[in-house]
Short mmCIF file of C-alpha atoms (C1' of nucleotides) in Angstrom, two decimals:
data_model
loop_
_atom_site.label_atom_id
_atom_site.label_comp_id
_atom_site.label_asym_id
_atom_site.label_seq_id
_atom_site.Cartn_x
_atom_site.Cartn_y
_atom_site.Cartn_z
CA MET A 4 0.00 0.00 0.00
CA SER A 5 1.34 3.44 -0.87
CA ASP A 6 1.81 6.20 1.63
CA SER A 7 -1.07 8.19 0.32
CA SER A 8 -3.57 5.62 1.42
CA HIS A 9 -2.90 6.37 5.07
CA SER A 10 -6.07 7.31 6.79
CA TYR A 11 -5.82 10.68 8.38
CA SER A 12 -5.32 9.37 11.86
CA SER A 13 -1.64 9.73 11.04
CA HIS A 14 -1.99 13.28 9.97
CA VAL A 15 -1.52 14.74 13.39
CA GLU A 16 2.19 14.09 13.06
CA PRO A 17 2.88 16.35 10.12
CA SER A 18 6.08 14.61 9.21
CA SER A 19 4.22 11.40 8.55
CA THR A 20 1.66 12.96 6.27
CA PRO A 21 2.18 11.58 2.77
CA ASP A 22 3.09 14.36 0.38
CA ASN A 23 1.05 13.31 -2.61
CA VAL A 24 -2.20 14.23 -0.91
CA ILE A 25 -4.01 17.51 -0.62
CA LYS A 26 -3.23 18.78 2.82
CA ALA A 27 -6.06 20.39 4.72
CA LEU A 28 -8.67 18.41 2.81
CA SER A 29 -10.08 15.06 3.80
CA ILE A 30 -12.95 12.67 3.19
CA ASP A 31 -15.30 11.07 5.70
CA ASN A 32 -17.80 8.36 4.92
CA LEU A 33 -21.14 7.95 6.65
CA ILE A 34 -22.39 4.45 5.95
CA PHE A 35 -25.86 3.50 7.11
CA GLY A 36 -26.89 -0.10 7.60
CA LEU A 37 -30.04 -1.76 8.82
CA ASP A 38 -29.97 -4.52 11.38
CA HIS A 39 -33.27 -6.02 12.51
CA GLY A 40 -35.07 -2.74 11.92
CA LYS A 41 -32.39 -0.77 13.76
CA LEU A 42 -30.39 1.86 11.94
CA ASP A 43 -26.63 1.38 12.21
CA ILE A 44 -23.54 3.37 11.30
CA LEU A 45 -20.20 1.93 10.29
CA LEU A 46 -17.26 3.10 12.43
CA ILE A 47 -13.58 2.27 12.56
CA LYS A 48 -10.75 2.64 15.01
CA HIS A 49 -7.59 4.29 13.74
CA LYS A 50 -4.39 2.34 14.04
CA VAL A 51 -2.07 5.31 14.58
CA GLY A 52 -2.10 9.01 15.33
CA ILE A 53 -3.71 11.21 17.93
CA SER A 54 -7.03 9.51 17.37
CA LYS A 55 -5.56 6.05 17.80
CA GLY A 56 -7.91 3.84 19.73
CA GLN A 57 -10.85 6.17 19.21
CA TRP A 58 -13.86 5.50 17.05
CA ALA A 59 -14.28 7.52 13.89
CA LEU A 60 -16.03 7.63 10.55
CA PRO A 61 -13.96 5.84 7.91
CA GLY A 62 -12.08 8.46 5.93
CA GLY A 63 -8.74 10.00 5.09
CA TRP A 64 -6.78 12.19 2.69
CA ILE A 65 -7.46 12.93 -0.93
CA ARG A 66 -4.69 12.35 -3.45
CA TYR A 67 -3.74 15.08 -5.88
CA ASP A 68 -4.82 13.00 -8.84
CA GLU A 69 -7.95 11.51 -7.35
CA ASN A 70 -11.55 12.61 -7.67
CA LEU A 71 -13.47 13.13 -4.47
CA ARG A 72 -15.78 10.15 -4.80
CA ASP A 73 -12.89 7.91 -5.76
CA ALA A 74 -11.08 8.90 -2.60
CA ALA A 75 -14.17 8.15 -0.56
CA THR A 76 -14.56 4.74 -2.16
CA ARG A 77 -10.90 3.91 -1.68
CA HIS A 78 -10.82 4.79 2.01
CA LEU A 79 -13.98 2.87 2.69
CA HIS A 80 -12.52 -0.19 1.05
CA GLU A 81 -9.14 0.10 2.73
CA LEU A 82 -10.58 0.63 6.17
CA THR A 83 -13.54 -1.69 6.23
CA GLY A 84 -13.38 -4.03 3.26
CA VAL A 85 -16.69 -2.68 1.97
CA THR A 86 -16.74 -2.27 -1.78
CA ASP A 87 -19.12 -1.84 -4.69
CA LEU A 88 -21.38 0.79 -3.34
CA TYR A 89 -22.47 4.16 -4.56
CA LEU A 90 -21.41 7.05 -2.37
CA GLU A 91 -23.31 10.30 -2.53
CA GLN A 92 -21.91 13.63 -1.40
CA LEU A 93 -23.48 14.76 1.86
CA LYS A 94 -21.91 18.07 2.84
CA THR A 95 -18.55 19.70 3.47
CA PHE A 96 -17.61 20.46 7.05
CA GLY A 97 -15.03 23.12 7.64
CA ARG A 98 -15.31 24.73 11.05
CA VAL A 99 -11.99 26.39 11.83
CA ASP A 100 -11.44 24.37 15.00
CA ARG A 101 -12.92 21.08 13.91
CA PHE A 102 -9.51 19.45 13.61
CA PRO A 103 -6.80 19.86 16.26
CA SER A 104 -3.81 22.10 15.58
CA GLU A 105 -4.31 22.29 11.82
CA ARG A 106 -6.99 23.51 9.49
CA VAL A 107 -8.66 20.57 7.80
CA VAL A 108 -11.85 20.72 5.81
CA THR A 109 -13.62 17.43 5.19
CA VAL A 110 -16.02 16.39 2.47
CA ALA A 111 -18.56 13.92 3.82
CA TYR A 112 -20.05 11.18 1.66
CA TYR A 113 -22.81 8.80 2.55
CA ALA A 114 -24.37 5.55 1.43
CA LEU A 115 -26.97 3.04 2.54
CA VAL A 116 -26.27 -0.66 2.52
CA SER A 117 -27.86 -3.86 3.57
CA ALA A 118 -25.71 -4.63 6.61
CA GLU A 119 -26.06 -8.36 6.16
CA ASP A 120 -24.78 -8.12 2.59
CA TYR A 121 -21.52 -6.50 3.59
CA LYS A 122 -18.82 -8.22 5.50
CA VAL A 123 -17.00 -5.66 7.56
CA VAL A 124 -13.35 -6.19 8.42
CA ALA A 125 -10.72 -3.87 9.84
CA GLY A 126 -8.44 -2.83 6.99
CA ASN A 127 -4.74 -2.06 6.95
CA ASN A 128 -5.03 1.25 8.72
CA ALA A 129 -7.69 0.31 11.20
CA THR A 130 -7.56 -1.89 14.27
CA ASP A 131 -11.28 -2.32 14.32
CA ALA A 132 -14.38 -1.79 12.22
CA SER A 133 -17.96 -2.41 13.24
CA TRP A 134 -21.59 -1.31 13.18
CA PHE A 135 -23.14 0.82 15.91
CA GLY A 136 -26.80 1.61 16.48
CA ILE A 137 -27.46 5.31 16.03
CA HIS A 138 -28.58 5.47 19.65
CA GLU A 139 -25.57 3.61 20.98
CA LEU A 140 -22.73 5.53 19.42
CA PRO A 141 -19.39 5.63 21.20
CA GLU A 142 -17.37 8.78 21.75
CA LEU A 143 -16.17 10.03 18.37
CA ILE A 144 -13.23 12.11 17.21
CA PHE A 145 -13.40 15.67 15.88
CA ASP A 146 -16.83 16.74 14.66
CA HIS A 147 -17.86 13.29 13.51
CA LYS A 148 -20.88 13.28 15.77
CA GLU A 149 -22.03 16.47 14.10
CA ILE A 150 -21.61 14.90 10.67
CA ILE A 151 -23.67 11.92 11.78
CA ASP A 152 -26.45 14.09 13.17
CA PHE A 153 -26.62 16.04 9.95
CA GLY A 154 -26.61 12.82 7.96
CA ILE A 155 -29.47 11.27 9.91
CA GLN A 156 -31.59 14.34 9.37
CA HIS A 157 -30.69 14.29 5.70
CA LEU A 158 -31.56 10.62 5.45
CA GLN A 159 -34.99 11.14 6.98
CA GLN A 160 -35.74 13.76 4.37
CA GLN A 161 -34.31 11.88 1.43
CA VAL A 162 -35.84 8.51 2.20
CA ARG A 163 -39.31 9.94 1.63
CA ARG A 164 -38.49 11.47 -1.71
CA ARG A 165 -36.15 8.99 -3.31
CA PRO A 166 -36.28 5.24 -3.41
CA ILE A 167 -33.03 4.88 -1.50
CA GLY A 168 -34.49 2.89 1.35
CA PHE A 169 -34.31 -0.25 -0.74
CA ASN A 170 -30.55 -0.13 -0.45
CA LEU A 171 -30.86 -0.90 3.23
CA LEU A 172 -32.64 -4.17 2.55
CA PRO A 173 -31.33 -7.40 1.07
CA GLU A 174 -31.90 -7.78 -2.64
CA LYS A 175 -35.03 -9.79 -2.02
CA PHE A 176 -37.36 -8.48 0.65
CA THR A 177 -40.97 -8.62 1.81
CA LEU A 178 -43.36 -5.72 1.89
CA LEU A 179 -43.48 -5.92 5.66
CA GLN A 180 -39.71 -5.54 5.85
CA LEU A 181 -39.99 -2.46 3.68
CA GLN A 182 -42.72 -1.04 5.87
CA GLU A 183 -40.71 -1.65 9.02
CA LEU A 184 -37.77 0.07 7.38
CA TYR A 185 -39.79 3.21 6.85
CA GLU A 186 -41.29 3.01 10.29
CA GLY A 187 -37.81 2.72 11.73
CA ILE A 188 -36.26 5.60 9.87
CA LEU A 189 -39.21 7.93 10.08
CA ASP A 190 -40.14 6.87 13.58
CA THR A 191 -43.83 6.46 12.82
CA LYS A 192 -46.43 3.73 12.56
CA LEU A 193 -47.95 3.04 9.14
CA ASP A 194 -51.16 1.29 8.16
CA LYS A 195 -50.32 -2.01 6.53
CA PRO A 196 -52.95 -2.30 3.80
CA ASN A 197 -52.54 1.35 2.84
CA PHE A 198 -48.77 1.08 2.73
CA ARG A 199 -48.90 -1.95 0.48
CA ARG A 200 -51.31 -0.32 -1.91
CA LYS A 201 -49.25 2.83 -2.11
CA ILE A 202 -46.04 0.99 -2.88
CA MET A 203 -47.56 -1.43 -5.35
CA LYS A 204 -49.25 1.34 -7.27
CA MET A 205 -45.85 2.83 -8.06
CA ASN A 206 -44.89 -0.25 -10.09
CA LEU A 207 -41.36 -0.14 -8.78
CA LEU A 208 -41.26 -3.63 -7.35
CA ALA A 209 -40.79 -6.79 -9.33
CA SER A 210 -42.03 -10.04 -7.86
CA CYS A 211 -39.37 -12.69 -7.40
CA ASP A 212 -41.97 -15.47 -7.59
CA GLU A 213 -40.53 -16.75 -4.37
CA LYS A 214 -41.61 -16.89 -0.79
CA GLN A 215 -39.98 -16.54 2.57
CA GLN A 216 -38.43 -19.72 3.95
CA GLY A 217 -38.42 -21.11 7.44
CA VAL A 218 -40.84 -18.74 9.10
CA ALA A 219 -43.39 -19.92 11.65
CA HIS A 220 -46.35 -18.48 9.87
CA ARG A 221 -47.64 -17.80 6.42
CA ALA A 222 -44.66 -16.96 4.24
CA ALA A 223 -44.56 -13.58 2.54
CA LYS A 224 -43.84 -12.99 -1.13
CA LEU A 225 -40.42 -11.70 -1.99
CA TYR A 226 -39.91 -8.63 -4.13
CA ARG A 227 -36.94 -6.76 -5.51
CA PHE A 228 -36.57 -3.13 -6.46
CA ASP A 229 -36.86 -2.69 -10.21
CA GLU A 230 -34.16 -0.16 -11.04
CA GLU A 231 -35.03 -0.06 -14.74
CA ALA A 232 -38.69 0.61 -14.10
CA TYR A 233 -37.70 3.45 -11.82
CA GLN A 234 -35.44 5.01 -14.44
CA ALA A 235 -38.19 4.78 -17.02
CA LEU A 236 -40.74 6.33 -14.72
CA THR A 237 -38.40 9.11 -13.64
CA GLU A 238 -37.94 10.18 -17.23
CA LYS A 239 -41.69 10.49 -17.52
CA GLY A 240 -41.75 12.88 -14.57
CA PHE A 241 -42.70 10.39 -11.90
CA SER A 242 -41.73 11.46 -8.43
CA PHE A 243 -41.36 9.01 -5.58
CA GLU A 244 -42.98 10.01 -2.32
CA ILE A 245 -43.83 8.18 0.90
CA MET B 26 -7.39 45.14 1.97
CA SER B 27 -5.12 42.31 3.04
CA ASP B 28 -3.49 39.90 0.65
CA SER B 29 -5.72 37.08 1.69
CA SER B 30 -8.75 38.75 0.26
CA HIS B 31 -7.49 38.31 -3.27
CA SER B 32 -9.98 36.45 -5.33
CA TYR B 33 -8.53 33.35 -6.88
CA SER B 34 -8.11 34.87 -10.26
CA SER B 35 -4.63 35.71 -9.02
CA HIS B 36 -3.94 32.19 -7.96
CA VAL B 37 -2.74 31.02 -11.31
CA GLU B 38 0.55 32.77 -10.64
CA PRO B 39 1.62 30.75 -7.62
CA SER B 40 3.98 33.42 -6.37
CA SER B 41 1.13 35.85 -5.94
CA THR B 42 -1.04 33.51 -3.94
CA PRO B 43 -1.35 34.87 -0.42
CA ASP B 44 0.13 32.45 2.09
CA ASN B 45 -2.46 32.75 4.83
CA VAL B 46 -5.04 30.90 2.78
CA ILE B 47 -5.71 27.22 2.34
CA LYS B 48 -4.21 26.31 -0.97
CA ALA B 49 -6.17 23.95 -3.14
CA LEU B 50 -9.46 24.98 -1.57
CA SER B 51 -11.71 27.76 -2.77
CA ILE B 52 -15.22 29.13 -2.53
CA ASP B 53 -17.64 29.98 -5.30
CA ASN B 54 -20.94 31.77 -4.86
CA LEU B 55 -24.01 31.17 -6.95
CA ILE B 56 -26.35 34.11 -6.44
CA PHE B 57 -29.79 33.96 -8.00
CA GLY B 58 -31.80 37.07 -8.64
CA LEU B 59 -35.15 37.72 -10.23
CA ASP B 60 -35.66 40.42 -12.83
CA HIS B 61 -39.12 40.84 -14.31
CA GLY B 62 -39.88 37.16 -13.89
CA LYS B 63 -36.54 36.16 -15.39
CA LEU B 64 -34.03 34.22 -13.32
CA ASP B 65 -30.60 35.84 -13.17
CA ILE B 66 -27.17 34.88 -11.91
CA LEU B 67 -24.57 37.25 -10.55
CA LEU B 68 -21.21 37.08 -12.33
CA ILE B 69 -17.97 39.01 -12.08
CA LYS B 70 -14.90 39.57 -14.22
CA HIS B 71 -11.57 38.97 -12.58
CA LYS B 72 -9.11 41.82 -12.57
CA VAL B 73 -5.95 39.72 -12.79
CA GLY B 74 -4.76 36.20 -13.46
CA ILE B 75 -5.28 33.68 -16.19
CA SER B 76 -9.01 34.23 -16.04
CA LYS B 77 -8.65 37.98 -16.38
CA GLY B 78 -11.37 39.40 -18.55
CA GLN B 79 -13.46 36.25 -18.32
CA TRP B 80 -16.75 35.92 -16.52
CA ALA B 81 -16.86 33.81 -13.38
CA LEU B 82 -18.85 33.12 -10.26
CA PRO B 83 -17.75 35.41 -7.44
CA GLY B 84 -15.40 33.45 -5.20
CA GLY B 85 -11.86 33.01 -3.96
CA TRP B 86 -9.60 31.50 -1.34
CA ILE B 87 -10.43 30.50 2.19
CA ARG B 88 -8.27 31.86 4.99
CA TYR B 89 -6.80 29.52 7.56
CA ASP B 90 -8.80 31.12 10.35
CA GLU B 91 -12.04 31.57 8.49
CA ASN B 92 -15.14 29.43 8.43
CA LEU B 93 -16.44 28.39 5.03
CA ARG B 94 -19.57 30.49 5.06
CA ASP B 95 -17.63 33.51 6.31
CA ALA B 96 -15.27 33.18 3.38
CA ALA B 97 -18.20 32.99 1.00
CA THR B 98 -19.80 36.08 2.49
CA ARG B 99 -16.54 38.00 2.40
CA HIS B 100 -15.77 37.26 -1.24
CA LEU B 101 -19.26 38.14 -2.30
CA HIS B 102 -19.00 41.45 -0.55
CA GLU B 103 -15.54 42.27 -1.85
CA LEU B 104 -16.36 41.38 -5.42
CA THR B 105 -19.86 42.67 -5.83
CA GLY B 106 -20.76 44.90 -2.90
CA VAL B 107 -23.61 42.57 -1.96
CA THR B 108 -23.96 42.11 1.77
CA ASP B 109 -26.41 40.89 4.40
CA LEU B 110 -27.56 37.71 2.86
CA TYR B 111 -27.69 34.14 3.99
CA LEU B 112 -25.55 31.76 1.97
CA GLU B 113 -26.39 28.07 1.97
CA GLN B 114 -23.91 25.37 1.05
CA LEU B 115 -24.68 23.86 -2.35
CA LYS B 116 -22.06 21.22 -3.08
CA THR B 117 -18.32 20.71 -3.31
CA PHE B 118 -16.79 20.35 -6.74
CA GLY B 119 -13.45 18.62 -6.98
CA ARG B 120 -12.83 17.07 -10.38
CA VAL B 121 -9.10 16.54 -10.75
CA ASP B 122 -8.86 18.67 -13.87
CA ARG B 123 -11.39 21.34 -13.00
CA PHE B 124 -8.70 23.94 -12.37
CA PRO B 125 -5.73 24.44 -14.70
CA SER B 126 -2.29 23.22 -13.65
CA GLU B 127 -3.13 22.83 -9.95
CA ARG B 128 -5.55 20.78 -7.93
CA VAL B 129 -8.21 23.02 -6.49
CA VAL B 130 -11.40 21.86 -4.86
CA THR B 131 -14.16 24.42 -4.50
CA VAL B 132 -17.06 24.62 -2.08
CA ALA B 133 -20.07 26.22 -3.76
CA TYR B 134 -22.55 28.33 -1.81
CA TYR B 135 -25.79 29.76 -3.05
CA ALA B 136 -28.39 32.34 -2.16
CA LEU B 137 -31.49 33.96 -3.58
CA VAL B 138 -31.97 37.69 -3.54
CA SER B 139 -34.34 40.27 -4.79
CA ALA B 140 -32.24 41.72 -7.58
CA GLU B 141 -33.77 45.16 -7.20
CA ASP B 142 -32.86 45.25 -3.51
CA TYR B 143 -29.18 44.73 -4.16
CA LYS B 144 -26.94 47.24 -5.78
CA VAL B 145 -24.20 45.41 -7.59
CA VAL B 146 -20.82 47.06 -8.07
CA ALA B 147 -17.48 45.69 -9.15
CA GLY B 148 -15.30 45.36 -6.06
CA ASN B 149 -11.56 45.77 -5.63
CA ASN B 150 -10.63 42.57 -7.36
CA ALA B 151 -13.17 42.69 -10.12
CA THR B 152 -13.40 44.86 -13.19
CA ASP B 153 -17.03 44.12 -13.66
CA ALA B 154 -20.02 42.61 -11.89
CA SER B 155 -23.48 42.12 -13.30
CA TRP B 156 -26.56 39.97 -13.64
CA PHE B 157 -27.07 37.51 -16.49
CA GLY B 158 -30.21 35.66 -17.44
CA ILE B 159 -29.75 31.93 -17.02
CA HIS B 160 -30.35 31.48 -20.73
CA GLU B 161 -27.94 34.22 -21.74
CA LEU B 162 -24.84 33.23 -19.84
CA PRO B 163 -21.45 34.19 -21.24
CA GLU B 164 -18.52 31.83 -21.50
CA LEU B 165 -17.37 30.94 -17.99
CA ILE B 166 -14.08 29.84 -16.49
CA PHE B 167 -13.28 26.38 -15.12
CA ASP B 168 -16.34 24.29 -14.28
CA HIS B 169 -18.51 27.23 -13.31
CA LYS B 170 -21.10 26.35 -15.89
CA GLU B 171 -21.38 22.93 -14.31
CA ILE B 172 -21.86 24.50 -10.89
CA ILE B 173 -24.61 26.71 -12.27
CA ASP B 174 -26.40 23.82 -13.93
CA PHE B 175 -26.33 21.85 -10.72
CA GLY B 176 -27.52 24.89 -8.78
CA ILE B 177 -30.48 25.51 -11.07
CA GLN B 178 -31.58 21.92 -10.74
CA HIS B 179 -31.16 22.15 -6.98
CA LEU B 180 -33.15 25.38 -6.89
CA GLN B 181 -36.04 23.86 -8.80
CA GLN B 182 -36.25 21.08 -6.27
CA GLN B 183 -35.80 23.23 -3.19
CA VAL B 184 -38.18 25.97 -4.17
CA ARG B 185 -41.08 23.53 -4.01
CA ARG B 186 -40.22 22.23 -0.59
CA ARG B 187 -38.97 25.27 1.26
CA PRO B 188 -40.26 28.81 1.29
CA ILE B 189 -37.08 30.21 -0.20
CA GLY B 190 -38.73 31.72 -3.22
CA PHE B 191 -39.78 34.71 -1.16
CA ASN B 192 -36.15 35.78 -1.01
CA LEU B 193 -36.27 36.52 -4.70
CA LEU B 194 -39.03 39.06 -4.24
CA PRO B 195 -38.97 42.47 -2.63
CA GLU B 196 -40.04 42.54 0.99
CA LYS B 197 -43.57 43.49 -0.01
CA PHE B 198 -45.05 41.62 -2.94
CA THR B 199 -48.35 40.67 -4.53
CA LEU B 200 -49.69 37.18 -4.89
CA LEU B 201 -49.41 37.44 -8.64
CA GLN B 202 -45.73 38.27 -8.36
CA LEU B 203 -45.28 35.18 -6.24
CA GLN B 204 -47.14 33.06 -8.71
CA GLU B 205 -45.07 34.35 -11.60
CA LEU B 206 -41.96 33.58 -9.60
CA TYR B 207 -42.96 29.95 -9.31
CA GLU B 208 -44.03 29.79 -12.90
CA GLY B 209 -40.66 31.19 -13.91
CA ILE B 210 -38.54 28.86 -11.85
CA LEU B 211 -40.58 25.73 -12.41
CA ASP B 212 -41.34 26.59 -16.01
CA THR B 213 -45.04 25.81 -15.74
CA LYS B 214 -48.35 27.59 -15.80
CA LEU B 215 -50.40 27.66 -12.59
CA ASP B 216 -54.08 28.31 -12.02
CA LYS B 217 -54.52 31.64 -10.32
CA PRO B 218 -57.38 30.99 -7.92
CA ASN B 219 -55.98 27.63 -6.91
CA PHE B 220 -52.53 29.04 -6.33
CA ARG B 221 -53.87 31.83 -4.14
CA ARG B 222 -55.92 29.44 -2.02
CA LYS B 223 -53.02 27.08 -1.58
CA ILE B 224 -50.68 29.81 -0.44
CA MET B 225 -53.16 31.56 1.81
CA LYS B 226 -54.10 28.33 3.53
CA MET B 227 -50.54 27.98 4.75
CA ASN B 228 -50.85 31.12 6.86
CA LEU B 229 -47.33 32.15 5.99
CA LEU B 230 -48.14 35.55 4.56
CA ALA B 231 -48.93 38.64 6.55
CA SER B 232 -50.95 41.37 4.92
CA CYS B 233 -49.20 44.72 4.77
CA ASP B 234 -52.54 46.55 4.64
CA GLU B 235 -51.20 48.32 1.62
CA LYS B 236 -51.82 48.24 -2.07
CA GLN B 237 -49.77 48.52 -5.20
CA GLN B 238 -49.14 52.06 -6.40
CA GLY B 239 -49.10 53.50 -9.89
CA VAL B 240 -50.50 50.58 -11.81
CA ALA B 241 -52.94 51.00 -14.68
CA HIS B 242 -55.49 48.61 -13.23
CA ARG B 243 -56.93 47.49 -9.97
CA ALA B 244 -54.11 47.56 -7.43
CA ALA B 245 -53.18 44.31 -5.71
CA LYS B 246 -52.77 43.85 -1.97
CA LEU B 247 -49.22 43.64 -0.70
CA TYR B 248 -48.04 40.81 1.51
CA ARG B 249 -44.84 39.92 3.23
CA PHE B 250 -43.46 36.54 4.25
CA ASP B 251 -44.04 35.91 7.95
CA GLU B 252 -40.81 34.33 9.12
CA GLU B 253 -42.02 33.85 12.68
CA ALA B 254 -45.20 32.12 11.61
CA TYR B 255 -43.11 29.78 9.48
CA GLN B 256 -40.81 28.92 12.37
CA ALA B 257 -43.78 28.21 14.60
CA LEU B 258 -45.45 26.01 12.00
CA THR B 259 -42.24 24.14 11.25
CA GLU B 260 -41.89 23.13 14.86
CA LYS B 261 -45.38 21.68 14.71
CA GLY B 262 -44.32 19.48 11.80
CA PHE B 263 -45.69 21.62 9.01
CA SER B 264 -44.03 21.03 5.68
CA PHE B 265 -44.12 23.56 2.89
CA GLU B 266 -44.97 22.20 -0.53
CA ILE B 267 -45.96 23.79 -3.85
"C1'" DA C 3 -69.11 59.97 -15.93
"C1'" DT C 4 -68.43 56.10 -18.64
"C1'" DT C 5 -65.85 52.81 -20.78
"C1'" DT C 6 -62.21 49.64 -20.84
"C1'" DC C 7 -58.77 46.79 -19.41
"C1'" DT C 8 -56.27 44.00 -16.22
"C1'" DT C 9 -56.14 41.88 -12.13
"C1'" DG C 10 -58.17 40.28 -7.72
"C1'" DT C 11 -61.46 37.17 -5.57
"C1'" DG C 12 -64.95 33.80 -4.74
"C1'" DG C 13 -67.50 29.68 -6.05
"C1'" DT C 14 -68.26 25.01 -7.69
"C1'" DC C 15 -67.73 20.35 -9.08
"C1'" DA C 16 -65.53 16.09 -10.39
"C1'" DA C 17 -61.53 13.34 -9.88
"C1'" DA C 18 -57.86 11.69 -7.35
"C1'" DT C 19 -55.72 10.67 -2.93
"C1'" DA C 20 -55.17 9.80 1.82
"C1'" DT C 21 -56.79 7.61 6.03
"C1'" DA C 22 -58.94 4.70 9.16
"C1'" DC C 23 -60.88 0.49 10.10
"C1'" DC C 24 -63.02 -4.12 9.24
"C1'" DA C 25 -62.89 -8.64 7.45
"C1'" DT C 26 -61.00 -12.67 5.53
"C1'" DA C 27 -57.54 -15.75 3.27
"C1'" DT C 28 -53.34 -18.17 3.74
"C1'" DT C 29 -50.00 -21.16 5.63
"C1'" DA C 30 -46.11 -22.86 8.62
"C1'" DC C 31 -45.87 -25.09 12.71
"C1'" DA C 32 -47.09 -27.15 17.24
"C1'" DT D 3 -56.41 -30.01 13.47
"C1'" DG D 4 -56.11 -26.01 15.51
"C1'" DT D 5 -53.56 -21.71 16.16
"C1'" DA D 6 -51.03 -17.79 15.52
"C1'" DA D 7 -49.05 -14.52 12.65
"C1'" DT D 8 -49.15 -12.48 8.43
"C1'" DA D 9 -50.94 -11.45 3.76
"C1'" DT D 10 -54.54 -9.33 1.35
"C1'" DG D 11 -58.94 -7.33 -0.03
"C1'" DG D 12 -62.80 -4.17 0.90
"C1'" DT D 13 -65.00 0.07 1.91
"C1'" DA D 14 -66.57 4.40 3.55
"C1'" DT D 15 -65.13 9.01 4.60
"C1'" DA D 16 -62.38 13.00 4.67
"C1'" DT D 17 -59.15 15.72 2.26
"C1'" DT D 18 -56.74 17.49 -1.56
"C1'" DT D 19 -56.18 18.56 -6.38
"C1'" DG D 20 -57.22 20.51 -10.66
"C1'" DA D 21 -60.02 22.74 -13.96
"C1'" DC D 22 -63.19 26.11 -15.09
"C1'" DC D 23 -66.63 29.91 -14.59
"C1'" DA D 24 -68.13 34.30 -13.22
"C1'" DC D 25 -67.78 38.55 -11.42
"C1'" DA D 26 -65.93 42.44 -8.54
"C1'" DA D 27 -62.49 46.17 -8.13
"C1'" DG D 28 -60.36 49.91 -9.47
"C1'" DA D 29 -56.96 52.71 -12.16
"C1'" DA D 30 -56.67 55.07 -16.38
"C1'" DA D 31 -58.22 56.65 -20.85
"C1'" DT D 32 -62.03 58.75 -23.30
#
DNA sequence: ATTTCTTGTGGTCAAATATACCATATTACA
DNA sequence: TGTAATATGGTATATTTGACCACAAGAAAT
């Protein structure tokens, strides 16, 4: 691994900062996962630096010849093993005193994943990587708690207007799982028959012609999100809303 | 004026870049105005540097001891004379090749103003500053056109969900002005009676107990946006939607 | 004073949507 | 075979949306 892949936990010793990165500019990733209806966030522990041993969002420096999203993807992979997921820009955080002793502005990215689909392992620059419930977060470095709070608020708004919630579920899911997802994120109770009708009327779900296995009651049908149908509808001016 | 207030047009000669700023990180402001129902953007011409004589979004470097929004506000003031307005973060643009010869990431901010309320003058580091209709934009430096395109799309989405459109109007306005504003931004035609009812039902407008002056027809009532009422409603879970 | 023109304002009605609640079908498992 | 949990369909009512009509107001021109 080259020097420039060091996560920024090493940055607090200036001499160890790789010189092919943009100083004063970093990336932080906010990865949401869903575990039994509970919203989780992926955190890592830095291996070295002032923040060694402390929990943090997975992130690090940006290389001179690297686009922002590429840097985000790379750090996520190197720190947690998570790959193949689409990161969306959240916001840039730049309070003068957010980083100790130096001025560092960070661009935050976020994504939603099905926790069970992603194996999480501590990468080369992390001693630990794991999921935390949003109500059981440990102490975090810098302004990472602030980034998380902003991200949760953002998620609650976005999930109602864009079909991003599906990313939190496994590829095949039941309508009840989907409903519980929305109830979890939005912190409300929804009427089952009405919810089903609303979703089905959108024509965004494709039936898998399969049923749940091994449940102690009537098995539910499995559906998957039909990305193509969504694209087609979007071009016709369709707008998702829950 | 101190060195650090130089807009980044001077940055292309490295030796002239002030050293109390964060290199590789800049600000750009996207200021929307409304002129006779036409959406405008505020542009400036840099006084020096490689982009001298070319139109650009008003922006520049960020000082080490300066928060992002403060930097945005400062540059806007120094370049155009515009002051007292609330800038919102839009997005960060960081394509590797967006800036010539160096790697510069820029944080874009945006705001909406009533064009007639703001006198625009070229500041110390600009030879020119003026409004351009979004369909009559001149050639722009770097990726500023891309920033504008993203901003317009963002505006069209936001204007329907947040009462930000009012910022484009004078303090006192008529309902027809407001309707034309929405028709202009959203590029649609709206039914007058229905629009009025929808707006009035929100209880966000306070009557000024005044009427239009000097018009060749029945004078319309003047209203103003009731910021306090909006705050109160928001806390009760009200959500603005057009 | 009357006309004229543009805009403000109110009404209505059908269609679409949201919401609440009831009832029943299905099926894995004990 | 029963039971429990879930899927699924029905329906009646309130609310919202969208389209359209008609007329009142009032400033200016004649």
